[in-house]
XYZ file of C-alpha atoms in Angstrom:
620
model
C -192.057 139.761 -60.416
C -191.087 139.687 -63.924
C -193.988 137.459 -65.228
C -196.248 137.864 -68.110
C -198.947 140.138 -67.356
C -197.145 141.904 -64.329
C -194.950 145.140 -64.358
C -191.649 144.454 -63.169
C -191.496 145.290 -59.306
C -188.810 147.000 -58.175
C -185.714 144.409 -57.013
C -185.099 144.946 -53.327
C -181.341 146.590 -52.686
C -178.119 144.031 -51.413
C -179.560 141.801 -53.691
C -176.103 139.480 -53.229
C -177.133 139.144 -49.317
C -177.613 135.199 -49.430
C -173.817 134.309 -51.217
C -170.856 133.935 -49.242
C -168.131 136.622 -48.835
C -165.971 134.512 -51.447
C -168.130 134.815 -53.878
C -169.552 138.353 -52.777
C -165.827 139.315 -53.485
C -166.399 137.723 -57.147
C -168.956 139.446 -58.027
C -167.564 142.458 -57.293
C -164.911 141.492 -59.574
C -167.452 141.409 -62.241
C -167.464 137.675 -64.010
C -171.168 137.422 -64.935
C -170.850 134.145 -65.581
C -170.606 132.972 -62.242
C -173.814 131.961 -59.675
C -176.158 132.904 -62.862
C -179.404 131.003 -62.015
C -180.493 128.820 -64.884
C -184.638 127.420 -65.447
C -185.445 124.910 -63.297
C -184.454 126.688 -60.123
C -180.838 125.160 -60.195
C -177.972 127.484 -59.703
C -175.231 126.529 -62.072
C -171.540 127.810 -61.353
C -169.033 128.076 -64.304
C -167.188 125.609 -63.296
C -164.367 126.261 -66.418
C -163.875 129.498 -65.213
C -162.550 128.373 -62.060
C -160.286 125.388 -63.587
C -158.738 127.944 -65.767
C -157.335 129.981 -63.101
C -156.123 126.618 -61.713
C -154.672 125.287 -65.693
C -152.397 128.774 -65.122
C -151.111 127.708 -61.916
C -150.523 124.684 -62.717
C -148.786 125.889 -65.922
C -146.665 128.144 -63.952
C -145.615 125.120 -61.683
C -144.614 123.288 -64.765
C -142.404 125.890 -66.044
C -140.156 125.538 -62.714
C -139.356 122.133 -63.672
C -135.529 121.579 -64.202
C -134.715 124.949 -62.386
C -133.096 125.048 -58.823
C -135.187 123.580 -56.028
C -134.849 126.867 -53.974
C -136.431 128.750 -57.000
C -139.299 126.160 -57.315
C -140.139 126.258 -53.385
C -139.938 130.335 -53.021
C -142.267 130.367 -55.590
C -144.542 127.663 -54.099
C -144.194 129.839 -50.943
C -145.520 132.793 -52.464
C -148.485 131.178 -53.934
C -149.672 128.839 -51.609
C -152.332 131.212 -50.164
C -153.681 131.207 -53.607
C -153.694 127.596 -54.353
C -154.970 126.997 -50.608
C -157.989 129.454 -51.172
C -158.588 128.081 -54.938
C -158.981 124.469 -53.801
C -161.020 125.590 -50.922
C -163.204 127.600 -52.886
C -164.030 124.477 -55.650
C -164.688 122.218 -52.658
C -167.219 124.329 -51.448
C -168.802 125.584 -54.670
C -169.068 122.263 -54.844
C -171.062 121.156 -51.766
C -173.049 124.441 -52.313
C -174.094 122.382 -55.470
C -175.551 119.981 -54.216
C -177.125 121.751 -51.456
C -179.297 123.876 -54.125
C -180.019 121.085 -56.058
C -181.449 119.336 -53.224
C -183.227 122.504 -52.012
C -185.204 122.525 -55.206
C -185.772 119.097 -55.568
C -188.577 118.440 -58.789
C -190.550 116.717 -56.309
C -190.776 119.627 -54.290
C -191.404 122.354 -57.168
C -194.290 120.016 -58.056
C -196.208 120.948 -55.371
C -196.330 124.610 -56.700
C -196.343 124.578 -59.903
C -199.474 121.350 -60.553
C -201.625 123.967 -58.598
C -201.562 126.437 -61.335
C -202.038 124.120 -64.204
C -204.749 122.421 -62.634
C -206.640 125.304 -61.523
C -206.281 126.677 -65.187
C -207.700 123.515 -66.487
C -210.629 123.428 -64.166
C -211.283 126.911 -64.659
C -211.699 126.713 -68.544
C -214.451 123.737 -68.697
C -217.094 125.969 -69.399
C -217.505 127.857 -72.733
C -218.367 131.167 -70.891
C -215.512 131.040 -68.482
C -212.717 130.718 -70.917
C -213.556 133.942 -72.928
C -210.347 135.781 -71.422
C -206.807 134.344 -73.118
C -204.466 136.885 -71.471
C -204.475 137.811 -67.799
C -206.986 140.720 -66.568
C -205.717 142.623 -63.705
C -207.962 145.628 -62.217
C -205.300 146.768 -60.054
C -201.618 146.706 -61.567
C -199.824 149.112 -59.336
C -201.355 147.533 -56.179
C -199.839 144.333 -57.153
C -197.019 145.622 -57.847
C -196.694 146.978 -54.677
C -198.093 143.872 -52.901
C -195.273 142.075 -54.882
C -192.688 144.190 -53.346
C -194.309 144.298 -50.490
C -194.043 140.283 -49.551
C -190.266 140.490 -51.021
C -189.156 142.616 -48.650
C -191.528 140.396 -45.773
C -190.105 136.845 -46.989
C -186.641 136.834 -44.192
C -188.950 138.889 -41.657
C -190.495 136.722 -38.571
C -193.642 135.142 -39.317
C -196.727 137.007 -36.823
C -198.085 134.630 -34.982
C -200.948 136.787 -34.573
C -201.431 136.181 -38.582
C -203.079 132.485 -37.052
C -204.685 133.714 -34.224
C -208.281 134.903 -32.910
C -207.561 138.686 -31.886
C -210.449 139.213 -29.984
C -209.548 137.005 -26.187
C -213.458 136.778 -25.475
C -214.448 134.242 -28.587
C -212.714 131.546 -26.204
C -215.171 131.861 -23.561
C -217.884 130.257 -25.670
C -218.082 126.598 -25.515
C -220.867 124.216 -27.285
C -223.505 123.218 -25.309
C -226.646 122.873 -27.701
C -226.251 119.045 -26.846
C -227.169 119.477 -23.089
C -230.554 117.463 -22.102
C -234.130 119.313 -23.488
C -236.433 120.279 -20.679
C -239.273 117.428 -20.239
C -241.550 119.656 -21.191
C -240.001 120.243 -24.593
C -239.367 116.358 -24.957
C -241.418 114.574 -28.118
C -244.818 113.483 -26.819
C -246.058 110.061 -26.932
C -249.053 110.544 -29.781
C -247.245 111.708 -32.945
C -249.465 113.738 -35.468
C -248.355 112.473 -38.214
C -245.912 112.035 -40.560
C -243.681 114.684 -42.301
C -241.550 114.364 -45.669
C -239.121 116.635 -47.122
C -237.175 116.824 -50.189
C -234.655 119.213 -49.899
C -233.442 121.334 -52.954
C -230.143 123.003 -53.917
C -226.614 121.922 -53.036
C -224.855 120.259 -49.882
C -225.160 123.338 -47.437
C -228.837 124.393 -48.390
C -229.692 120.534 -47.988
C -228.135 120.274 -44.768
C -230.155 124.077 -43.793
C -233.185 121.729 -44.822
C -232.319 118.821 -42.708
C -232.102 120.880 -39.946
C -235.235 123.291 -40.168
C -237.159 120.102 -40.875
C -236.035 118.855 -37.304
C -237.483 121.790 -35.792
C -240.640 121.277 -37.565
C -240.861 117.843 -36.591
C -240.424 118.787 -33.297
C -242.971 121.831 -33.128
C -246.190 119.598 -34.613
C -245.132 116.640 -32.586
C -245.002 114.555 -36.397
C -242.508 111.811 -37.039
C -240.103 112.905 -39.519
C -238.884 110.633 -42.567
C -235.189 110.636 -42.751
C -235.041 113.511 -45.755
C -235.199 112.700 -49.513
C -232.378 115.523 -51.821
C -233.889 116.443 -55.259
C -232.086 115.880 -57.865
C -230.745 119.537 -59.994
C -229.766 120.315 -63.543
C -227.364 122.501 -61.710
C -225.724 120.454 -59.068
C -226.014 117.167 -60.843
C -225.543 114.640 -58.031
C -228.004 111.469 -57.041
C -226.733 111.379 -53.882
C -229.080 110.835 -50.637
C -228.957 111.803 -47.247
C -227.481 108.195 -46.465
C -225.087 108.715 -49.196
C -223.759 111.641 -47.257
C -224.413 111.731 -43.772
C -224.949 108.238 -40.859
C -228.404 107.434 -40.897
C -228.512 105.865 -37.543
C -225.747 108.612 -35.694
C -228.455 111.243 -37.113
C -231.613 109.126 -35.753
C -230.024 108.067 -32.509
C -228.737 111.754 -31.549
C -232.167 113.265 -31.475
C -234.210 110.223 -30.353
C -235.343 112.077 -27.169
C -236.629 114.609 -28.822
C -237.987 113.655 -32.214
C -239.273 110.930 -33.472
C -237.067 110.089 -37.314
C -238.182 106.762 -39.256
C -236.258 105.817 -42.558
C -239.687 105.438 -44.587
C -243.406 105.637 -44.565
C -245.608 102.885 -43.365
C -246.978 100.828 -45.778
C -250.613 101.890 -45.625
C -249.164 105.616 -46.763
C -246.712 105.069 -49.561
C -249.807 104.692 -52.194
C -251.418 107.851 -51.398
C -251.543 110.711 -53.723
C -250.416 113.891 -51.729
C -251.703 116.207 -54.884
C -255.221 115.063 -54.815
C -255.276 115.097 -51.032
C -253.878 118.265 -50.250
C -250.745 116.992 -48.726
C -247.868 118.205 -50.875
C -246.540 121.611 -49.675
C -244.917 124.258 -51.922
C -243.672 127.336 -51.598
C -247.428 128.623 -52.386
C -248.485 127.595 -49.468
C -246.177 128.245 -46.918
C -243.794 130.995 -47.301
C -239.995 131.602 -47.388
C -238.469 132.020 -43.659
C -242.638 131.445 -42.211
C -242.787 131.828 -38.134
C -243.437 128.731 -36.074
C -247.262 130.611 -35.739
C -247.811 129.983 -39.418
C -246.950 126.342 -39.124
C -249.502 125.622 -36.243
C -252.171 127.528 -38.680
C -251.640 126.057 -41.941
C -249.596 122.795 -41.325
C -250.821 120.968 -38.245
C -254.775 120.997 -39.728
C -253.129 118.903 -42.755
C -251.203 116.580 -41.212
C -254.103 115.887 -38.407
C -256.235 115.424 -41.306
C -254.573 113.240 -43.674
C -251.901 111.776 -41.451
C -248.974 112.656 -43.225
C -247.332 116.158 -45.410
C -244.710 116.723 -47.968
C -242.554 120.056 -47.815
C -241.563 119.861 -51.615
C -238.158 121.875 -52.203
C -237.418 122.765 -48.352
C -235.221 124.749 -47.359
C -235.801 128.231 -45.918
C -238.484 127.864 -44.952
C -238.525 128.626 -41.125
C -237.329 131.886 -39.966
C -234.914 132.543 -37.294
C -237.019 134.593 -34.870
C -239.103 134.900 -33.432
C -238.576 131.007 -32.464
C -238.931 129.134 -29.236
C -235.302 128.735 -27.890
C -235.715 125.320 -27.426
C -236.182 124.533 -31.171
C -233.362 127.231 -31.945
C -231.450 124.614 -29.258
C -232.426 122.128 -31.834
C -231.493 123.300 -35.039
C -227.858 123.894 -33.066
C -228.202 120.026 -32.165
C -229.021 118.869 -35.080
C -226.063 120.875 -37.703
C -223.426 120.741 -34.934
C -223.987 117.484 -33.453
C -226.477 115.363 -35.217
C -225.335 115.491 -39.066
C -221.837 113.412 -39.511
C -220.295 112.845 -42.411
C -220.183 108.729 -43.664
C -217.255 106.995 -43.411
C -216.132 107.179 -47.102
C -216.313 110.864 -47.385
C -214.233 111.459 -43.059
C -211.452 108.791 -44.560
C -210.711 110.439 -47.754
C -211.532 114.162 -45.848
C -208.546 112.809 -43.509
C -206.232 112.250 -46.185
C -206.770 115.597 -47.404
C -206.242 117.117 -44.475
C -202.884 115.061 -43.758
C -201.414 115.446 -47.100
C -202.338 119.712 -46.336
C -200.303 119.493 -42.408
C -197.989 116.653 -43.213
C -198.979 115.191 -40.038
C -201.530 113.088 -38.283
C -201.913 114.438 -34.989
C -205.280 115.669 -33.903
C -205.171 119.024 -33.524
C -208.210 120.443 -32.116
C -212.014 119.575 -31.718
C -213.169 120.613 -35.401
C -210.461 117.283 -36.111
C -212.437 115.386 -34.372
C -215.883 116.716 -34.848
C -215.229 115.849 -38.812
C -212.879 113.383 -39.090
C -214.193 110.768 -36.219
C -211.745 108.233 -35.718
C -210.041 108.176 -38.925
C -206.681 110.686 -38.238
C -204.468 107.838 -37.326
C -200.959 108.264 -34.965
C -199.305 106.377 -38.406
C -196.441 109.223 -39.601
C -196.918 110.430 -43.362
C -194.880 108.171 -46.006
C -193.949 108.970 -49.544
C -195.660 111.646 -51.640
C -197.659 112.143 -48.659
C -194.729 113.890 -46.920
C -193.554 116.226 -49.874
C -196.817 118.744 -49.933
C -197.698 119.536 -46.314
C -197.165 122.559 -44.158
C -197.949 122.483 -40.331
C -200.063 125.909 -40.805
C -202.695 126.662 -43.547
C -205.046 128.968 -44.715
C -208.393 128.195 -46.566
C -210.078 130.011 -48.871
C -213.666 129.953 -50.334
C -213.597 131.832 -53.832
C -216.769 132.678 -54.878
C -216.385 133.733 -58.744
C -218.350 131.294 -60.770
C -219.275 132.424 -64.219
C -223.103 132.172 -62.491
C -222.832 134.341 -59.861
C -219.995 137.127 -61.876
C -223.475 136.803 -64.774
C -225.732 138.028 -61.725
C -224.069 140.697 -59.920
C -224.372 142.683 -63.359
C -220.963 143.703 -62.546
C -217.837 144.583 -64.567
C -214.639 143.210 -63.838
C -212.325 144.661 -66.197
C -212.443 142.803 -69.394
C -214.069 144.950 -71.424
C -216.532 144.776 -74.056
C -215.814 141.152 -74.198
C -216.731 140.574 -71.269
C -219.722 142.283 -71.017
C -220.588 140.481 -74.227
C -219.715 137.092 -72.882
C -221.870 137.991 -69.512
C -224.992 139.196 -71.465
C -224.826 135.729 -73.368
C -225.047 133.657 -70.250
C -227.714 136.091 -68.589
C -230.183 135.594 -71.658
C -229.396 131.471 -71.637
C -229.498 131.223 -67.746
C -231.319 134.136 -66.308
C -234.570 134.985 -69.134
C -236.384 136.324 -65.710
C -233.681 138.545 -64.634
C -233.142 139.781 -68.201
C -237.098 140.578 -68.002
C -237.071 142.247 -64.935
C -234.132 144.735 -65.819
C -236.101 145.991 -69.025
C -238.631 147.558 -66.779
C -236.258 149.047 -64.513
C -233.394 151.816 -64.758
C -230.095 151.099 -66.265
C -228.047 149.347 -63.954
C -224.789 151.371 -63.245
C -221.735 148.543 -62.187
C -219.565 150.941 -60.407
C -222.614 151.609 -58.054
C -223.285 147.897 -57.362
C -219.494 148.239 -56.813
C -219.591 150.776 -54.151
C -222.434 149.336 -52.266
C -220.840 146.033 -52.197
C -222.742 144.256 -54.339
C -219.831 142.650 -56.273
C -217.928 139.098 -56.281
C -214.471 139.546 -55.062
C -211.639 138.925 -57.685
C -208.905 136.316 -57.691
C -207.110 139.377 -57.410
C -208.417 141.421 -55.242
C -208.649 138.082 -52.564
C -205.072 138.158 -53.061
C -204.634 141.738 -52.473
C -206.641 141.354 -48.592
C -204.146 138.519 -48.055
C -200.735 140.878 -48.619
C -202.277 143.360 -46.926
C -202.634 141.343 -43.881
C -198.846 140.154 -43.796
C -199.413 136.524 -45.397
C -196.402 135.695 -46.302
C -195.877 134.652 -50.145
C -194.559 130.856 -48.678
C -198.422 130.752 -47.059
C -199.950 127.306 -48.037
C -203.539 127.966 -49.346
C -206.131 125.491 -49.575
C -208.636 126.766 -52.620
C -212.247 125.811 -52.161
C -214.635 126.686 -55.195
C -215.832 125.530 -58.146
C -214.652 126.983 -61.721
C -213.373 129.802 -61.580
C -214.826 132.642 -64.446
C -211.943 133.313 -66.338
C -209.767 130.245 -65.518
C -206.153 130.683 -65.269
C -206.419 134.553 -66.652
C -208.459 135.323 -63.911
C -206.473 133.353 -60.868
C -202.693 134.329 -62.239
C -202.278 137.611 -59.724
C -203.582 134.932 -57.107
C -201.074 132.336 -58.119
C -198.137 134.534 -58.699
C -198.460 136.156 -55.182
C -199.063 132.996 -53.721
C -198.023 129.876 -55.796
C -198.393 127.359 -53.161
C -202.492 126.992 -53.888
C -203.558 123.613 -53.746
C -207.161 122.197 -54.291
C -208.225 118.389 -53.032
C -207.634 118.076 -57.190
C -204.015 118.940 -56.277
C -203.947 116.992 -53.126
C -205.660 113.452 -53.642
C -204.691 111.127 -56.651
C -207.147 110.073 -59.599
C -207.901 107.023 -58.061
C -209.184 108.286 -54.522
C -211.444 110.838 -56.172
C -213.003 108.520 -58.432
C -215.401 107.454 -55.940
C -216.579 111.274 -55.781
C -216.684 111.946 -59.672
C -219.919 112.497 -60.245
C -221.136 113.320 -56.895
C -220.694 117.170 -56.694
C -222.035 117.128 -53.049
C -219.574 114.488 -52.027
C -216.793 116.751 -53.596
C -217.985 119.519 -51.550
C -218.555 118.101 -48.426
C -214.728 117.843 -48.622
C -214.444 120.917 -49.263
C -216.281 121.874 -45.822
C -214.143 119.355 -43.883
C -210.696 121.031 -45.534
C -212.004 124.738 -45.066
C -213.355 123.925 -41.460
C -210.208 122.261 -40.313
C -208.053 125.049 -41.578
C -205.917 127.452 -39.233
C -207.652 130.145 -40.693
C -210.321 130.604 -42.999
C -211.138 133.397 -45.170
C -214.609 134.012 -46.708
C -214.717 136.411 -50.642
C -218.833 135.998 -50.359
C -220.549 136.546 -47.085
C -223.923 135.277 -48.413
C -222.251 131.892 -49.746
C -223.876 129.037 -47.773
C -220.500 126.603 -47.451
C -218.557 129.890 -45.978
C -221.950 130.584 -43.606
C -222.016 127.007 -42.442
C -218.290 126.473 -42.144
C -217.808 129.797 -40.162
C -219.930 128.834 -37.855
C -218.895 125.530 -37.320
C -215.586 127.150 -36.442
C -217.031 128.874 -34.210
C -219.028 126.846 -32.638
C -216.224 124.027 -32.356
C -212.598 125.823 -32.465
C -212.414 127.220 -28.865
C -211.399 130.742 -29.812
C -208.470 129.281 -31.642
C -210.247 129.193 -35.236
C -210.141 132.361 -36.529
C -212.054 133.414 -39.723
C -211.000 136.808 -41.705
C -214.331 138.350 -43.577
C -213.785 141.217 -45.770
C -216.475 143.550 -46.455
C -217.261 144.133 -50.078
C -218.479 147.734 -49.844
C -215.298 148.964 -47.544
C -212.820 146.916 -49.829
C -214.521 148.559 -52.687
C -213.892 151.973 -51.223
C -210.148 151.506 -50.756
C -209.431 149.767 -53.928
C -211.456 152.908 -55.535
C -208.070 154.912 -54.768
C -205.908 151.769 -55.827
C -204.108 154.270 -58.566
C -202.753 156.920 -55.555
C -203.000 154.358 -52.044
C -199.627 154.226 -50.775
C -199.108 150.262 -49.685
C -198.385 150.964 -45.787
C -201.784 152.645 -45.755
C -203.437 149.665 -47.957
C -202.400 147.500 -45.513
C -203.773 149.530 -42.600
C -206.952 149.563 -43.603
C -207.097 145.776 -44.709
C -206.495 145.383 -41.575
C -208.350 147.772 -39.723
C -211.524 145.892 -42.009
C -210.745 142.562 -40.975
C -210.225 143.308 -37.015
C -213.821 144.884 -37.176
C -215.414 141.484 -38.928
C -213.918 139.372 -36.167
C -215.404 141.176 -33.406
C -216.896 138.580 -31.011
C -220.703 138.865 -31.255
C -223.990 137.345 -29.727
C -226.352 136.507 -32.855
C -228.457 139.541 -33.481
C -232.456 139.107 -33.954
C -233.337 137.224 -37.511
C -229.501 136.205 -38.019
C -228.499 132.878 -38.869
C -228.621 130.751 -36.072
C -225.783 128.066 -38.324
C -223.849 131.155 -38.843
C -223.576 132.393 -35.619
C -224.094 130.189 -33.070
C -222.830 132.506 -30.658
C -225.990 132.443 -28.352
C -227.834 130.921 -25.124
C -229.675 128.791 -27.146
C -226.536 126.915 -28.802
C -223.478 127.897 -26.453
C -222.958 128.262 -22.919
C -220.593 131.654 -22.142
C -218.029 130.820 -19.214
């Protein structure tokens, strides 16, 4: 590709394909200084060049002056092909002028190129992800191949089967986790008590909370206080569940079934839940507990003191075994109860309008997310310049947190094992404890079993190996990326048009989001959901867990989701130095097919992930 940090790929052959036979015939003539492409993207023709010939014609016409007529008009005779053709040729060197200059309009090129920077800036905000100046690449000859490789694709048909859901039985799922409950698995009239929660962690683990909470609710009979969100070192954000979600959609949604109040009664706010025994931690009930320990442990409380408080909920109700009509529940309550407010489904809207350059609701997930705010008004301005009817999200899990972790290596040497060690000893003193008593940890073994973060890179790599096309628009969801711009460049220079809601929205409409991280990433959901087709790098992330099965859930068969596994990527990468590309690609493939094969949820399996059950949907 010629850039910094890339070997050169080879140029395909009939590289003059795109000029007209005039100018074909040119350059076979040899001038180099004509149709030379100058920075910028303009083509610039040597215009003097072309006069010349013309000054010696003209010349030549000159010199007939004063002679016989007859001499003057046999020699106009024999060159009027070549003043015909010469005259012809200017005009439309000309008009192909313009046409290039409009092709690659600056308002266009923008939209590629502010990607890049931005994603460079973002990615650098942290002292530990900016340790890496030039670009690290793990696997030069595959990119160079990959390079070569979406060259040769670019005039080639797109596949339509590149957007589609390959497996014809995901469409015979449909949502149904909304039908009517049994009356004998209605609320009763006498509630227990009262339960509160505060939820922990980001967005997606708050929202897991929400929802468990429901079922709770639901299986002691207690009323449930709409849910309070702790506030993290990590995340940063004040935001409550009002701030984020309708109060009274969520309340009146599930009003047959559980009872949700927005606050205590009075005679219960001045308690102290310590002293009486009320305040639940993870001490006393444990991670993923059955429904069984919740009857033993939970129900004497709130009987006794009227009320309980589940202090950093999340996961803290298994998945089986569980009464299918509270599994019915939780499916109510993520799919259907939990909408986003109106601030964050307008400004989600515009994202997604500015991303399709249209308005049009396409599908259910539109409406499931967006509510009533994708308008029938067509796209003016800047809004028109960026979109693309077709994109492709992707979730790219490679925060300088979770690279620390994996104990991985990534290819940047001993500075970045360095670098890595520093932020493990600031951020992780238990981990760092817990290794010293344990063998040495061997990376390429956490490679092979698939226990590493997927690259900028080698998410690139999975997407040229599946036939994206280099012209693919790419929504990027993530936060900073470890490495910044070093790190994202084999990304960005396979695909440059990458665009974040950074890219996408203007200062002023994010300023209401700022400082809100789970505001910012609740648009991330709605622009990853949305998408033609999403691709997951982390298959334990909670956003790409909740969003995949949202899709499913919601997009009809029609929403297809690509999810690579780590430990069979890492095998064929391990022969990235000898893989020819046709076989690459095979494989990718091959990989991808077998994560999209249409499944009922297996025991213990995320019920939000995979909704794909009696409980949740009904199979036509």
């Amino acid at each position: 590709m010629g850039k910094q940090g890339f070997p050169r790929s080879p140029r395909p052959e009939h590289t003059n394909f795109n000029l007209p036979f005039g100018l074909r015939e040119m350059q076979k003539g040899g001038d180099p200084s004509i149709g030379k492409r100058v920075a910028g993207g303009d083509y610039q023709w040597n215009k003097v060049v072309l006069f010349h010939g013309l000054k010696n014609d003209s010349a030549k016409l000159g010199a007939c002056k004063g002679g016989y007529p007859g001499k003057r008009h046999a020699w106009f005779r024999r060159h009027v092909r070549s003043i015909i053709f010469t005259i012809a040729l200017m005009g439309f060197l000309f008009l192909l002028d313009s046409l290039l200059i409009s092709a690659f309009d600056p308002a266009s090129l923008k939209s590629s190129s502010t990607p890049r920077n931005s994603i460079g800036k973002r990615g650098s905000t942290d002292a530990h992800d900016n340790n890496e100046k030039t670009e690290v690449q793990m696997y030069d000859r595959l990119l160079n191949l990959a390079s070569s490789a979406l060259a040769e694709r670019e005039f080639k048909k797109d596949l339509s089967k590149l957007w589609e859901e390959p497996y014809p039985q995901a469409s015979l799922w449909r949502p149904c986790a909304d039908r009517e409950a049994p009356k004998s698995a209605g609320k009763l009239k006498n509630s227990t008590g009262f339960i509160l929660i505060s939820a922990n962690g980001g967005l997606n683990q708050q929202r897991v909370a929400v929802c468990n909470a429901v079922a709770v609710a639901s299986l002691l009979n207690a009323t449930l206080v709409i849910p309070k969100f702790l506030y993290s070192n990590v995340w940063k954000d004040p935001s409550q569940f009002g701030d984020i979600y309708q109060e009274e959609y969520f309340t009146n949604t599930l009003k047959n079934e559980v009872d949700i109040v927005k606050e205590l009664p009075p005679h219960l706010r001045s308690l102290d839940l310590v002293a009486i025994g009320s305040q639940i931690t993870d001490a006393e009930i444990p991670k993923e507990a059955s429904p069984h320990e919740y009857v033993e442990i939970i129900l004497p409380l709130l009987l006794r003191n009227g009320i309980v408080h589940f202090l950093g909920f999340g996961n803290r109700l298994g998945f089986d075994p569980v009464p299918s009509e509270l599994q019915r529940l939780r499916c109510k309550c993520n799919f259907h109860a939990l909408k986003f407010v109106p601030k964050i489904q307008e400004v989600g809207s515009l994202l997604i309008r500015r991303i399709r350059k249209h308005d049009a609701t396409r599908s259910m997930l539109d409406k499931q997310l967006l509510g009533n705010f994708i308008s029938n008004v067509p796209l003016k301005g800047h809004d028109t310049v960026r979109g693309h009817s077709k994109y492709l999200a992707v979730h790219l899990r490679f925060e300088v947190d979770m690279v620390a972790y994996s104990l991985c290596e990534f290819g940047g040497g001993e500075a970045e094992k360095n670098n890595l060690q520093a932020y493990r000893e600031i951020h992780f003193p238990l981990l760092i404890e817990r290794l010293k008593k344990l063998k040495p940890v061997i990376p390429a073994e956490l490679r092979k079993l698939g226990k590493c973060p997927l690259t900028p890179e080698a998410a690139a790599l999975v997407l040229a190996g599946l036939g994206y096309k280099r012209g693919t628009y790419i929504y990027l969801a993530g936060s900073h990326i470890y490495g910044g711009q070093s790190r994202m460049h084999p990304l960005t220079s396979l695909y440059p048009n990458l665009v974040t809601k950074e890219d996408l929205l203007t200062p002023s409409e994010l300023v209401p989001f700022r400082n809100f991280s789970s505001q910012m990433a609740a648009l991330d959901y709605i622009a990853c959901a949305t998408a033609d087709v999403f691709a997951i790098t982390d298959s334990g992330s909670q956003l790409s867990s909740l969003v995949s099965g949202f899709r499913t859930y919601y997009g009809g068969g029609r929403a297809p989701t690509l999810k690579p596994s780590k430990k069979r990527l890492a095998a064929i990468l391990s022969e990235s130095s000898t893989i020819g590309w046709n076989s690459f690609a095979h494989r990718v493939k091959k990989m991808i097919e077998e994560g999209q094969r249409v499944r009922v949820r297996g025991f213990g399996r995320s019920i939000y992930r995979q909704p794909r059950c009696p409980e949740c949907m009904c199979r036509s």
